[in-house]
Every structure is written in structure tokens, then in C-alpha cells.
């Protein structure tokens, strides 16, 4: 396996994308590069189009040219906000939740139209685990643990519900899709362990030994995906089952989150700067 990032070439530029793929001549391209996160894309919608759609188009075209299989990472946000349990064949007709969801819908369209026949689309749903930063626009679970650790207010959207999938379970799922999956779309997450975000906030307080009074429950903002319920039957048919319990995964994540100071900066970096 060979990992590349923006330092190796800007995938939103057709020639640079071609140079990266031509240089390595891979059998399979797993395309993860994107501008992720609802808030960051709302801040810079033009970059959402450039890095989520144009880059995907370029990679898809070069994969087809070289005969490489492609695994394209989309998002569960393409389904919009709905209370129904949705599988991969569900029409994407719900009201989009913003430019991130739109750009990822469009990315799926362009890779299907211009990519190779051996094309698989991964729609991640609530993966969690260490290695992610904290702060505005970052994962809710990470932020809640971080806020509880530093005794900061924890904002919870009323009625919000998610099923969280630990990164170890998530990566096992992706490997199965790459090695055994037929072309098509796959939901990758959990559909068997739904938790309210209020519970996640309370668990964060318990882990950090913080008071529940930090929790502030508010109405969700407009165009927010309040509830996610996605079927993983297609993924489970490949032999996948989740293994990491939420309690264990959150405890591990807390050990990572403790490395961030109240300003959201990595503590060793703050000490070095001082």
C-alpha cells in the first residue's frame, strides 16, 4: 500500500492527479481526499466543490484510463435527514443538509459516470477513535469528552441520535469491501447501537468525572441531520460484525483527547511554543 497526500499533488488539478496515479500504477485507488465536515464546507463552499467534486472526477478519470479499481469515500450525509432505516438502494431525495452533503452527492454522480467499472462507494457513518483534533467543526464525541475534561459547557442538540462505529471496526469493514465486495455503494457504520447525543454527553461527564450540569440541551440548527439510521445488512453479508463496545472505545478516545489543552492545541506543541 502506498499513501499519498496533497504534498504529492493537488488532485483537484487534472494533470497533477494523473501524475500521482501514473507514477504508482496502482491496482486499486482508495480515494479519501476531501474537505470534510459540515461546518468547514459551509465556511468555504467553493472549496467543497473543488476538493469534493472536481478532485473525485479527476481521480475517477485517471483510474478508468489506467484500468485501476476505485474505492470512493462519500458520506452518510448524502441521505439527508430522515428517521427511516435506509439501505444503499434508497433514493437520495431527502432535503440536503448543506454544501457538504450536496458536494458528496455530486461526487458519487461523477465517479459513477467517469470512473472505472470496478467502482465501490463507501458511505461512512459516525466513525470514531483517536488521531482527530478537537474544536469547532470537529466530531461531537471528541468535543464532548474534551469539554468535560476541561469543565467547559457541552452543547447537545435535542433529539439527536447516532450509532457510533469504532475506527478498528470501520477499517476492518473497508478492507472487506475492498477485498470481497461487489461494485456498488456500502454503508459503513453501525445500525445496532443507537445512542442519543444526550447519553454521549453524560457518558463523557462520567469518564472525565465532570458534573452533568455542564450539559446544555438546545434545539438543533436548521438543516441538521438529527437522526441517522442506516442499514449495514449489505456490509454484514460480507462477514463483518462490530467488535468494539462503546464504553471501551470512549475510554480509549478520552486518553487521546486529554492531550489537547483548553485552547484545543496539542499540549506538547503549546509547551514547545512557550
Coordinates of C-alpha atoms in Angstrom, one line a residue:
X1 CA 0.0 0.0 0.0
X2 CA 1.2 3.5 -0.9
X3 CA -0.2 6.6 0.9
X4 CA -0.2 10.0 -0.9
X5 CA -1.5 13.4 0.2
X6 CA -1.6 16.9 -1.1
X7 CA 2.2 17.3 -0.9
X8 CA 2.4 14.6 -3.6
X9 CA 0.0 16.5 -5.9
X10 CA -3.2 18.5 -5.9
X11 CA -5.9 16.1 -7.0
X12 CA -8.2 19.0 -8.0
X13 CA -5.8 19.7 -10.8
X14 CA -6.2 17.1 -13.6
X15 CA -2.6 16.9 -14.7
X16 CA -1.3 16.6 -11.1
X17 CA -3.9 13.9 -10.3
X18 CA -2.8 12.0 -13.4
X19 CA 0.9 12.2 -12.4
X20 CA 0.2 10.7 -9.0
X21 CA -1.7 7.8 -10.3
X22 CA 0.5 7.2 -13.4
X23 CA 3.6 7.2 -11.2
X24 CA 2.4 4.4 -8.9
X25 CA 0.2 2.5 -11.4
X26 CA -2.0 1.0 -8.5
X27 CA -4.4 -1.9 -8.9
X28 CA -6.8 -0.1 -6.5
X29 CA -7.2 3.5 -5.6
X30 CA -8.8 4.3 -2.3
X31 CA -9.9 7.9 -2.7
X32 CA -10.3 9.5 0.8
X33 CA -9.1 13.1 -0.1
X34 CA -11.8 15.7 0.6
X35 CA -12.8 18.7 2.5
X36 CA -14.7 17.0 5.3
X37 CA -17.2 18.3 7.9
X38 CA -20.4 20.2 7.5
X39 CA -19.2 23.4 9.1
X40 CA -15.9 23.7 7.3
X41 CA -17.7 23.3 3.9
X42 CA -20.3 25.9 4.8
X43 CA -17.4 28.2 5.6
X44 CA -15.8 27.6 2.2
X45 CA -18.4 26.2 -0.3
X46 CA -16.2 26.9 -3.3
X47 CA -13.5 24.6 -1.8
X48 CA -16.2 21.9 -1.2
X49 CA -16.8 21.8 -4.9
X50 CA -13.2 21.9 -5.8
X51 CA -11.9 19.2 -3.4
X52 CA -15.0 17.0 -3.1
X53 CA -16.3 17.0 -6.7
X54 CA -13.5 18.1 -9.1
X55 CA -10.8 16.1 -7.4
X56 CA -13.1 13.0 -7.3
X57 CA -13.8 13.5 -11.0
X58 CA -10.1 13.7 -11.8
X59 CA -9.2 10.6 -9.9
X60 CA -12.1 8.7 -11.4
X61 CA -11.0 9.6 -15.0
X62 CA -7.4 8.5 -14.3
X63 CA -8.5 5.3 -12.7
X64 CA -10.5 4.5 -15.8
X65 CA -7.6 5.4 -18.1
X66 CA -5.2 3.1 -16.2
X67 CA -7.7 0.3 -15.5
X68 CA -7.4 0.7 -11.8
X69 CA -10.3 -0.2 -9.5
X70 CA -11.6 2.7 -7.3
X71 CA -13.0 2.9 -3.8
X72 CA -14.5 6.4 -3.4
X73 CA -15.3 7.7 0.1
X74 CA -18.6 9.6 0.2
X75 CA -20.6 10.3 3.4
X76 CA -23.8 9.2 5.1
X77 CA -24.9 12.8 4.8
X78 CA -26.0 12.1 1.2
X79 CA -29.2 10.6 2.7
X80 CA -30.2 13.9 4.3
X81 CA -32.2 13.9 7.5
X82 CA -34.7 11.0 7.9
X83 CA -36.0 8.7 10.6
X84 CA -36.2 5.7 8.3
X85 CA -33.7 2.9 8.3
X86 CA -32.1 3.4 4.9
X87 CA -30.1 0.9 2.8
X88 CA -27.8 1.7 -0.1
X89 CA -30.6 1.5 -2.7
X90 CA -32.6 4.2 -1.0
X91 CA -33.2 7.2 -3.4
X92 CA -31.3 10.3 -2.3
X93 CA -34.4 12.5 -2.3
X94 CA -34.3 14.0 1.3
X95 CA -33.6 17.7 1.7
X96 CA -29.8 18.1 1.6
X97 CA -28.2 19.3 4.9
X98 CA -25.8 21.8 3.1
X99 CA -23.0 22.0 0.7
X100 CA -21.1 19.1 2.2
X101 CA -23.9 16.7 1.5
X102 CA -24.5 18.2 -1.9
X103 CA -20.8 18.0 -2.9
X104 CA -20.6 14.4 -1.8
X105 CA -23.8 13.5 -3.7
X106 CA -22.3 15.1 -6.8
X107 CA -19.0 13.3 -6.2
X108 CA -20.9 10.0 -6.3
X109 CA -22.5 11.0 -9.6
X110 CA -19.2 11.9 -11.3
X111 CA -17.3 8.8 -10.2
X112 CA -20.2 6.6 -11.5
X113 CA -20.2 8.5 -14.8
X114 CA -16.5 8.8 -15.4
X115 CA -14.9 6.2 -13.2
X116 CA -13.9 2.5 -13.8
X117 CA -16.4 -0.3 -13.9
X118 CA -14.8 -1.7 -10.7
X119 CA -16.1 1.1 -8.5
X120 CA -17.1 0.9 -4.9
X121 CA -18.5 3.8 -2.9
X122 CA -18.2 3.9 0.9
X123 CA -20.7 6.0 2.9
X124 CA -19.1 6.3 6.4
X125 CA -21.5 6.8 9.3
X126 CA -20.1 8.1 12.7
X127 CA -16.6 6.6 12.9
X128 CA -14.7 7.5 16.0
X129 CA -11.3 6.9 17.6
X130 CA -8.0 8.7 18.3
X131 CA -5.9 10.8 15.8
X132 CA -8.6 13.5 15.2
X133 CA -8.3 17.1 16.5
X134 CA -10.9 18.9 18.7
X135 CA -12.7 22.2 18.4
X136 CA -15.2 23.9 16.2
X137 CA -16.5 21.7 13.4
X138 CA -14.9 18.5 14.8
X139 CA -16.5 15.3 15.9
X140 CA -19.2 15.7 18.6
X141 CA -17.9 12.8 20.7
X142 CA -14.3 14.1 20.8
X143 CA -15.5 17.6 21.6
X144 CA -17.8 16.4 24.4
X145 CA -15.0 14.4 26.1
X146 CA -12.6 17.4 25.7
X147 CA -15.2 19.8 27.1
X148 CA -16.0 17.5 30.0
X149 CA -12.2 17.1 30.7
X150 CA -11.8 20.9 30.9
X151 CA -15.1 21.6 32.6
X152 CA -16.5 23.6 29.6
X153 CA -20.1 23.7 28.6
X154 CA -21.3 20.8 26.4
X155 CA -23.9 21.7 23.9
X156 CA -26.3 18.8 22.9
X157 CA -28.9 19.0 20.1
X158 CA -32.3 18.0 21.3
X159 CA -33.5 14.7 19.8
X160 CA -30.1 13.9 18.1
X161 CA -29.3 10.2 17.8
X162 CA -26.3 8.3 16.3
X163 CA -24.8 4.8 16.2
X164 CA -21.0 5.2 16.6
X165 CA -18.5 2.8 14.9
X166 CA -15.0 2.5 16.3
X167 CA -12.2 3.0 13.8
X168 CA -10.9 -0.5 14.2
X169 CA -14.3 -1.9 13.2
X170 CA -14.5 0.7 10.5
X171 CA -11.2 -0.2 8.9
X172 CA -12.0 -3.9 9.0
X173 CA -15.2 -3.1 7.1
X174 CA -13.4 -1.2 4.5
X175 CA -10.9 -4.0 3.9
X176 CA -13.7 -6.4 3.4
X177 CA -15.3 -4.1 0.9
X178 CA -12.0 -3.7 -1.0
X179 CA -11.2 -7.4 -1.0
X180 CA -14.7 -9.1 -1.3
X181 CA -17.3 -6.5 -2.1
X182 CA -19.0 -6.2 -5.5
X183 CA -19.1 -2.8 -7.2
X184 CA -21.7 -0.5 -5.6
X185 CA -22.3 1.6 -2.5
X186 CA -21.8 0.5 1.1
X187 CA -23.0 2.0 4.3
X188 CA -20.1 1.6 6.8
X189 CA -21.1 2.2 10.4
X190 CA -23.4 0.6 13.0
X191 CA -27.1 0.1 12.9
X192 CA -27.4 -1.9 16.2
X193 CA -26.4 0.5 18.9
X194 CA -28.2 3.8 18.6
X195 CA -27.5 6.3 21.3
X196 CA -28.9 9.8 22.0
X197 CA -26.3 12.6 21.9
X198 CA -27.5 13.4 25.4
X199 CA -26.3 10.0 26.5
X200 CA -22.9 10.5 24.9
X201 CA -22.6 13.8 26.7
X202 CA -23.5 12.1 30.0
X203 CA -21.0 9.3 29.4
X204 CA -18.4 11.9 28.6
X205 CA -19.0 13.5 32.0
X206 CA -18.8 10.2 33.8
X207 CA -15.5 9.3 32.1
X208 CA -14.0 12.7 32.9
X209 CA -15.6 12.8 36.4
X210 CA -17.3 16.0 35.4
X211 CA -20.7 17.3 36.6
X212 CA -23.8 16.8 34.4
X213 CA -24.5 20.5 34.9
X214 CA -22.1 21.2 32.0
X215 CA -24.6 19.8 29.6
X216 CA -26.8 22.4 27.8
X217 CA -29.5 20.9 25.6
X218 CA -30.7 23.1 22.7
X219 CA -32.7 22.8 19.5
X220 CA -30.7 21.6 16.5
X221 CA -29.8 24.2 13.9
X222 CA -31.5 24.3 10.5
X223 CA -30.6 21.6 8.0
X224 CA -29.0 19.5 10.7
X225 CA -29.2 15.7 10.4
X226 CA -30.9 14.9 13.7
X227 CA -31.2 11.2 13.4
X228 CA -29.1 8.7 11.4
X229 CA -30.4 5.2 10.8
X230 CA -28.6 3.3 8.1
X231 CA -28.8 -0.4 7.3
X232 CA -25.5 -2.3 7.3
X233 CA -27.1 -5.6 6.1
X234 CA -25.0 -5.4 2.8
X235 CA -21.8 -5.0 4.8
X236 CA -22.7 -7.8 7.2
X237 CA -23.3 -10.1 4.3
X238 CA -19.5 -9.9 3.6
X239 CA -19.0 -11.3 7.1
X240 CA -18.5 -8.1 9.1
X241 CA -19.6 -7.7 12.7
X242 CA -18.7 -4.8 15.0
X243 CA -16.5 -5.8 18.0
X244 CA -15.6 -2.7 20.0
X245 CA -18.0 -1.7 22.7
X246 CA -18.9 2.0 23.0
X247 CA -17.7 2.1 26.7
X248 CA -14.3 0.7 25.7
X249 CA -14.0 2.9 22.6
X250 CA -14.9 6.1 24.5
X251 CA -12.5 5.3 27.3
X252 CA -9.7 4.9 24.7
X253 CA -10.7 8.1 23.0
X254 CA -10.6 10.0 26.3
X255 CA -6.9 9.2 26.7
X256 CA -6.3 10.8 23.3
X257 CA -8.5 13.8 24.0
X258 CA -6.6 14.6 27.2
X259 CA -3.6 15.6 25.1
X260 CA -5.5 18.8 24.0
X261 CA -5.4 21.9 26.1
X262 CA -8.5 24.1 26.8
X263 CA -7.5 26.1 23.7
X264 CA -7.7 23.0 21.5
X265 CA -4.0 22.9 20.9
X266 CA -1.9 19.8 21.4
X267 CA -0.3 20.2 24.8
X268 CA 3.3 19.3 23.7
X269 CA 3.0 21.9 20.9
X270 CA 1.9 24.5 23.4
X271 CA 4.8 23.7 25.7
X272 CA 7.3 23.9 22.8
X273 CA 5.9 27.2 21.7
X274 CA 6.3 28.6 25.2

